[in-house]
Amino acid sequence: MSRFLYGANVQANGIRQHYLRYGGQGPALILIPGITSPAITWGFVAERLGEKYDTYVLDVRGRGLSSSGPELTYDAETCAQDVNAFAAALKLDSYSLIGHSMGARFALRAAVLQPAGVRRLVLVDPPVSGPGRRDYPGKWPWYVDSIRQSLSGMDAEQMRAYCPTWSEEQRQLRAEWLHTCYEPAIQRAYEDFHQVDSHRDYPALSMPTLLMIAGLGGVILPEDEAEIRALQPEITLAHVANAGHMIPWDDFDGFFRALGDFLD
């Protein structure tokens, strides 16, 4: 039985924010996807989360069915403020945040800007690049080439060139929705991976925080773990040894083993 309830829009931080809701019972949970992942692509994860949590999956601005276009700004600070405005618009006064990759950096910043409502914070393989640091391992052409191809229409087989390890269903869904990722929004997010230092926020965290690390992703290396733990000694680390950066796609059960009962 599906845990999906509905998709809806809310006016928050001056834009239309679209979301998908799963479960409807239990503690509230807001899930913020990565750089080119509209909310619907996280549906298979939200179905499982919806068994225990009232789960809201966001379309980040410039993606999916949320506001997009040249009149908007797409910097990391604004996108973090979107998260807090979304929670306020839905009158969620106590909730957990899960963010993946870019979404993890937004969740981290949102939790520091407005910690009062955040019960728990889960950061799934966030980029640790920034000023004076090594580059993010994902290269820009991978993003822009696939987005431009999707604008003219692509199918699951064509998506295989970009996501060779994914199932046909996963590739089909990405091929269907990737065209909603507005290229300037994606470019600004990618640039912010290298221009914004998210490490500044770790010492300010005041809620229980889990850092989930992909063993095969190359995003967070042992020295990065050590630095983050030094900045925030209370953080919990969990590894998914056999997964790349897209952890639930590579090891669905491993993702949930790493999450464990942390949100409880």
Short mmCIF file of C-alpha atoms in Angstrom, two decimals:
data_model
loop_
_atom_site.label_atom_id
_atom_site.label_comp_id
_atom_site.label_asym_id
_atom_site.label_seq_id
_atom_site.Cartn_x
_atom_site.Cartn_y
_atom_site.Cartn_z
CA MET A 1 0.00 0.00 0.00
CA SER A 2 1.37 3.39 -0.99
CA ARG A 3 2.04 5.95 1.75
CA PHE A 4 1.73 8.81 -0.73
CA LEU A 5 -0.99 11.28 0.29
CA TYR A 6 -0.84 14.21 -2.12
CA GLY A 7 1.24 16.88 -3.78
CA ALA A 8 0.59 20.53 -2.96
CA ASN A 9 1.95 24.06 -3.11
CA VAL A 10 2.52 26.62 -0.39
CA GLN A 11 3.57 30.28 -0.59
CA ALA A 12 6.74 30.63 1.48
CA ASN A 13 9.71 33.00 1.34
CA GLY A 14 8.04 34.81 -1.55
CA ILE A 15 7.83 31.84 -3.90
CA ARG A 16 5.64 28.83 -4.67
CA GLN A 17 7.12 25.82 -2.94
CA HIS A 18 5.81 22.47 -4.16
CA TYR A 19 6.01 19.38 -2.00
CA LEU A 20 4.89 15.76 -1.81
CA ARG A 21 3.46 14.39 1.43
CA TYR A 22 3.76 10.78 2.58
CA GLY A 23 2.49 9.00 5.67
CA GLY A 24 0.65 11.78 7.44
CA GLN A 25 1.22 10.38 10.93
CA GLY A 26 4.05 10.44 13.42
CA PRO A 27 6.76 13.07 13.88
CA ALA A 28 7.12 15.58 11.05
CA LEU A 29 10.04 15.18 8.66
CA ILE A 30 11.18 17.49 5.85
CA LEU A 31 13.37 15.93 3.14
CA ILE A 32 15.46 18.20 0.91
CA PRO A 33 16.84 16.51 -2.23
CA GLY A 34 20.10 17.14 -4.06
CA ILE A 35 21.11 19.40 -6.88
CA THR A 36 19.20 17.80 -9.79
CA SER A 37 16.64 15.70 -7.91
CA PRO A 38 13.04 16.90 -8.04
CA ALA A 39 10.95 15.73 -5.10
CA ILE A 40 9.30 12.89 -6.99
CA THR A 41 12.63 11.16 -7.56
CA TRP A 42 12.87 10.62 -3.78
CA GLY A 43 9.41 9.04 -3.67
CA PHE A 44 10.74 5.51 -3.18
CA VAL A 45 12.59 6.67 -0.05
CA ALA A 46 9.64 8.75 1.20
CA GLU A 47 7.34 5.71 0.89
CA ARG A 48 9.49 3.93 3.49
CA LEU A 49 9.89 7.00 5.68
CA GLY A 50 6.12 7.51 5.53
CA GLU A 51 5.62 4.27 7.46
CA LYS A 52 6.75 6.07 10.63
CA TYR A 53 6.94 9.79 9.87
CA ASP A 54 4.79 12.56 8.46
CA THR A 55 7.11 13.14 5.51
CA TYR A 56 7.27 16.25 3.32
CA VAL A 57 9.58 16.10 0.27
CA LEU A 58 10.47 19.51 -1.17
CA ASP A 59 10.99 20.64 -4.70
CA VAL A 60 13.87 23.08 -4.17
CA ARG A 61 13.37 26.34 -6.07
CA GLY A 62 14.36 25.98 -9.70
CA ARG A 63 13.40 22.30 -9.74
CA GLY A 64 10.27 20.24 -10.13
CA LEU A 65 7.04 22.19 -9.70
CA SER A 66 8.37 24.93 -7.41
CA SER A 67 8.92 28.49 -8.64
CA SER A 68 11.64 28.85 -11.25
CA GLY A 69 12.93 31.30 -13.83
CA PRO A 70 15.37 34.17 -14.33
CA GLU A 71 13.67 36.52 -11.85
CA LEU A 72 14.67 34.41 -8.83
CA THR A 73 17.92 34.04 -6.92
CA TYR A 74 19.31 30.59 -6.24
CA ASP A 75 22.11 31.15 -3.72
CA ALA A 76 22.56 28.73 -0.84
CA GLU A 77 21.50 31.23 1.83
CA THR A 78 18.17 31.93 0.12
CA CYS A 79 17.50 28.23 -0.39
CA ALA A 80 18.19 27.54 3.29
CA GLN A 81 15.74 30.30 4.19
CA ASP A 82 13.20 28.59 1.91
CA VAL A 83 13.34 25.52 4.14
CA ASN A 84 12.59 27.48 7.29
CA ALA A 85 9.84 29.45 5.56
CA PHE A 86 8.31 26.20 4.33
CA ALA A 87 8.15 24.79 7.86
CA ALA A 88 6.60 28.02 9.12
CA ALA A 89 4.03 28.15 6.31
CA LEU A 90 2.84 24.63 7.19
CA LYS A 91 2.89 25.50 10.91
CA LEU A 92 5.36 22.74 11.70
CA ASP A 93 6.79 23.71 15.07
CA SER A 94 8.76 20.47 15.63
CA TYR A 95 10.32 18.47 12.80
CA SER A 96 13.41 16.65 11.61
CA LEU A 97 15.40 17.63 8.54
CA ILE A 98 17.00 15.18 6.12
CA GLY A 99 19.06 16.62 3.30
CA HIS A 100 21.03 14.87 0.59
CA SER A 101 24.13 16.42 -1.01
CA MET A 102 23.18 20.03 -1.86
CA GLY A 103 20.04 19.54 0.21
CA ALA A 104 22.20 18.52 3.18
CA ARG A 105 24.07 21.81 2.99
CA PHE A 106 20.75 23.68 2.85
CA ALA A 107 19.44 21.66 5.80
CA LEU A 108 22.62 22.35 7.78
CA ARG A 109 22.36 26.09 7.19
CA ALA A 110 18.61 26.14 7.86
CA ALA A 111 19.12 24.36 11.18
CA VAL A 112 21.71 26.93 12.26
CA LEU A 113 19.59 29.89 11.15
CA GLN A 114 16.47 28.61 12.91
CA PRO A 115 17.27 25.81 15.36
CA ALA A 116 14.17 26.07 17.56
CA GLY A 117 11.91 23.74 15.58
CA VAL A 118 14.50 21.19 14.44
CA ARG A 119 14.39 18.00 16.52
CA ARG A 120 16.96 16.04 14.55
CA LEU A 121 19.20 16.72 11.57
CA VAL A 122 20.41 14.11 9.04
CA LEU A 123 23.10 15.14 6.54
CA VAL A 124 23.46 12.61 3.73
CA ASP A 125 26.88 12.85 2.03
CA PRO A 126 27.06 16.67 1.89
CA PRO A 127 29.76 18.23 -0.30
CA VAL A 128 32.74 19.35 1.76
CA SER A 129 34.21 21.50 -1.00
CA GLY A 130 34.56 25.23 -0.45
CA PRO A 131 37.05 28.10 -0.62
CA GLY A 132 40.57 26.74 -0.44
CA ARG A 133 39.35 23.13 -0.42
CA ARG A 134 39.48 20.39 -3.02
CA ASP A 135 36.86 20.44 -5.75
CA TYR A 136 33.60 18.57 -5.52
CA PRO A 137 34.19 15.24 -7.36
CA GLY A 138 31.08 15.52 -9.54
CA LYS A 139 32.00 17.44 -12.70
CA TRP A 140 29.86 20.17 -14.22
CA PRO A 141 29.50 18.65 -17.73
CA TRP A 142 27.70 15.62 -16.26
CA TYR A 143 24.97 17.93 -14.99
CA VAL A 144 24.65 20.39 -17.83
CA ASP A 145 24.87 17.85 -20.67
CA SER A 146 22.10 15.70 -19.24
CA ILE A 147 19.86 18.69 -18.47
CA ARG A 148 20.21 20.07 -22.01
CA GLN A 149 19.50 16.67 -23.50
CA SER A 150 16.41 16.29 -21.33
CA LEU A 151 14.96 19.56 -22.64
CA SER A 152 14.39 17.97 -26.04
CA GLY A 153 13.11 14.74 -24.52
CA MET A 154 14.99 11.65 -23.43
CA ASP A 155 14.10 8.16 -22.29
CA ALA A 156 15.44 5.67 -19.78
CA GLU A 157 17.86 4.16 -22.29
CA GLN A 158 19.40 7.55 -23.09
CA MET A 159 19.69 8.27 -19.36
CA ARG A 160 21.82 5.14 -19.00
CA ALA A 161 24.81 7.13 -20.29
CA TYR A 162 24.61 9.29 -17.17
CA CYS A 163 23.31 6.80 -14.58
CA PRO A 164 24.55 3.37 -15.74
CA THR A 165 23.99 1.59 -12.41
CA TRP A 166 20.39 2.72 -11.87
CA SER A 167 17.34 0.59 -12.51
CA GLU A 168 15.21 1.24 -15.58
CA GLU A 169 12.46 2.66 -13.38
CA GLN A 170 14.87 5.09 -11.72
CA ARG A 171 16.32 6.18 -15.06
CA GLN A 172 12.85 6.61 -16.52
CA LEU A 173 11.77 8.88 -13.67
CA ARG A 174 14.91 11.00 -13.93
CA ALA A 175 14.49 11.26 -17.70
CA GLU A 176 10.90 12.41 -17.20
CA TRP A 177 11.67 15.13 -14.63
CA LEU A 178 15.21 16.36 -15.30
CA HIS A 179 13.97 19.03 -17.74
CA THR A 180 12.38 20.83 -14.74
CA CYS A 181 15.85 21.57 -13.36
CA TYR A 182 16.50 25.18 -14.41
CA GLU A 183 20.08 25.35 -15.61
CA PRO A 184 21.01 28.71 -13.98
CA ALA A 185 19.71 27.38 -10.64
CA ILE A 186 21.79 24.25 -10.98
CA GLN A 187 24.86 26.25 -11.99
CA ARG A 188 24.55 28.58 -8.98
CA ALA A 189 24.23 25.61 -6.64
CA TYR A 190 27.26 23.95 -8.19
CA GLU A 191 29.28 27.16 -7.90
CA ASP A 192 28.21 27.49 -4.27
CA PHE A 193 29.65 24.04 -3.59
CA HIS A 194 33.02 25.68 -4.18
CA GLN A 195 32.37 29.24 -2.97
CA VAL A 196 30.42 28.66 0.26
CA ASP A 197 32.20 27.09 3.23
CA SER A 198 29.60 24.97 5.02
CA HIS A 199 32.10 24.02 7.72
CA ARG A 200 31.32 27.29 9.50
CA ASP A 201 27.93 25.88 10.51
CA TYR A 202 28.97 22.65 12.24
CA PRO A 203 30.10 24.23 15.53
CA ALA A 204 26.76 26.05 15.83
CA LEU A 205 24.58 22.94 15.68
CA SER A 206 22.48 22.49 18.80
CA MET A 207 20.35 19.46 17.86
CA PRO A 208 21.33 15.77 17.51
CA THR A 209 22.94 15.40 14.09
CA LEU A 210 23.75 12.36 11.96
CA LEU A 211 26.31 12.54 9.15
CA MET A 212 25.78 9.69 6.66
CA ILE A 213 28.79 8.94 4.48
CA ALA A 214 28.93 7.05 1.18
CA GLY A 215 31.82 4.61 1.24
CA LEU A 216 32.26 4.75 -2.54
CA GLY A 217 31.24 8.34 -3.20
CA GLY A 218 34.59 10.10 -2.84
CA VAL A 219 32.75 13.12 -1.44
CA ILE A 220 33.66 12.75 2.25
CA LEU A 221 37.09 11.29 2.94
CA PRO A 222 38.47 10.19 6.33
CA GLU A 223 40.23 13.51 6.82
CA ASP A 224 36.93 15.30 6.22
CA GLU A 225 35.25 13.14 8.83
CA ALA A 226 37.97 14.03 11.31
CA GLU A 227 37.62 17.75 10.61
CA ILE A 228 33.85 17.71 10.99
CA ARG A 229 34.05 15.72 14.21
CA ALA A 230 36.55 18.24 15.56
CA LEU A 231 34.17 21.07 14.68
CA GLN A 232 31.15 19.25 16.17
CA PRO A 233 32.20 16.53 18.64
CA GLU A 234 28.60 15.49 19.33
CA ILE A 235 27.89 14.50 15.72
CA THR A 236 27.03 10.86 14.95
CA LEU A 237 28.73 9.26 11.93
CA ALA A 238 27.24 6.42 9.89
CA HIS A 239 28.82 4.78 6.85
CA VAL A 240 27.20 3.00 3.92
CA ALA A 241 30.21 1.11 2.70
CA ASN A 242 28.98 -0.15 -0.66
CA ALA A 243 27.14 2.95 -1.86
CA GLY A 244 28.19 5.83 -4.05
CA HIS A 245 27.00 9.39 -3.52
CA MET A 246 23.38 8.54 -4.42
CA ILE A 247 23.17 6.30 -1.38
CA PRO A 248 19.52 5.09 -1.47
CA TRP A 249 19.82 4.33 -5.19
CA ASP A 250 22.94 2.25 -4.64
CA ASP A 251 22.03 0.57 -1.33
CA PHE A 252 18.45 1.19 -0.26
CA ASP A 253 18.60 -1.09 2.76
CA GLY A 254 22.03 0.25 3.70
CA PHE A 255 20.60 3.77 3.75
CA PHE A 256 17.95 2.75 6.24
CA ARG A 257 20.39 0.70 8.32
CA ALA A 258 22.58 3.79 8.60
CA LEU A 259 19.57 5.91 9.53
CA GLY A 260 18.52 3.32 12.10
CA ASP A 261 16.35 4.73 14.87
CA PHE A 262 18.14 8.09 14.88
CA LEU A 263 14.94 10.02 14.07
CA ASP A 264 13.17 8.39 17.02
#
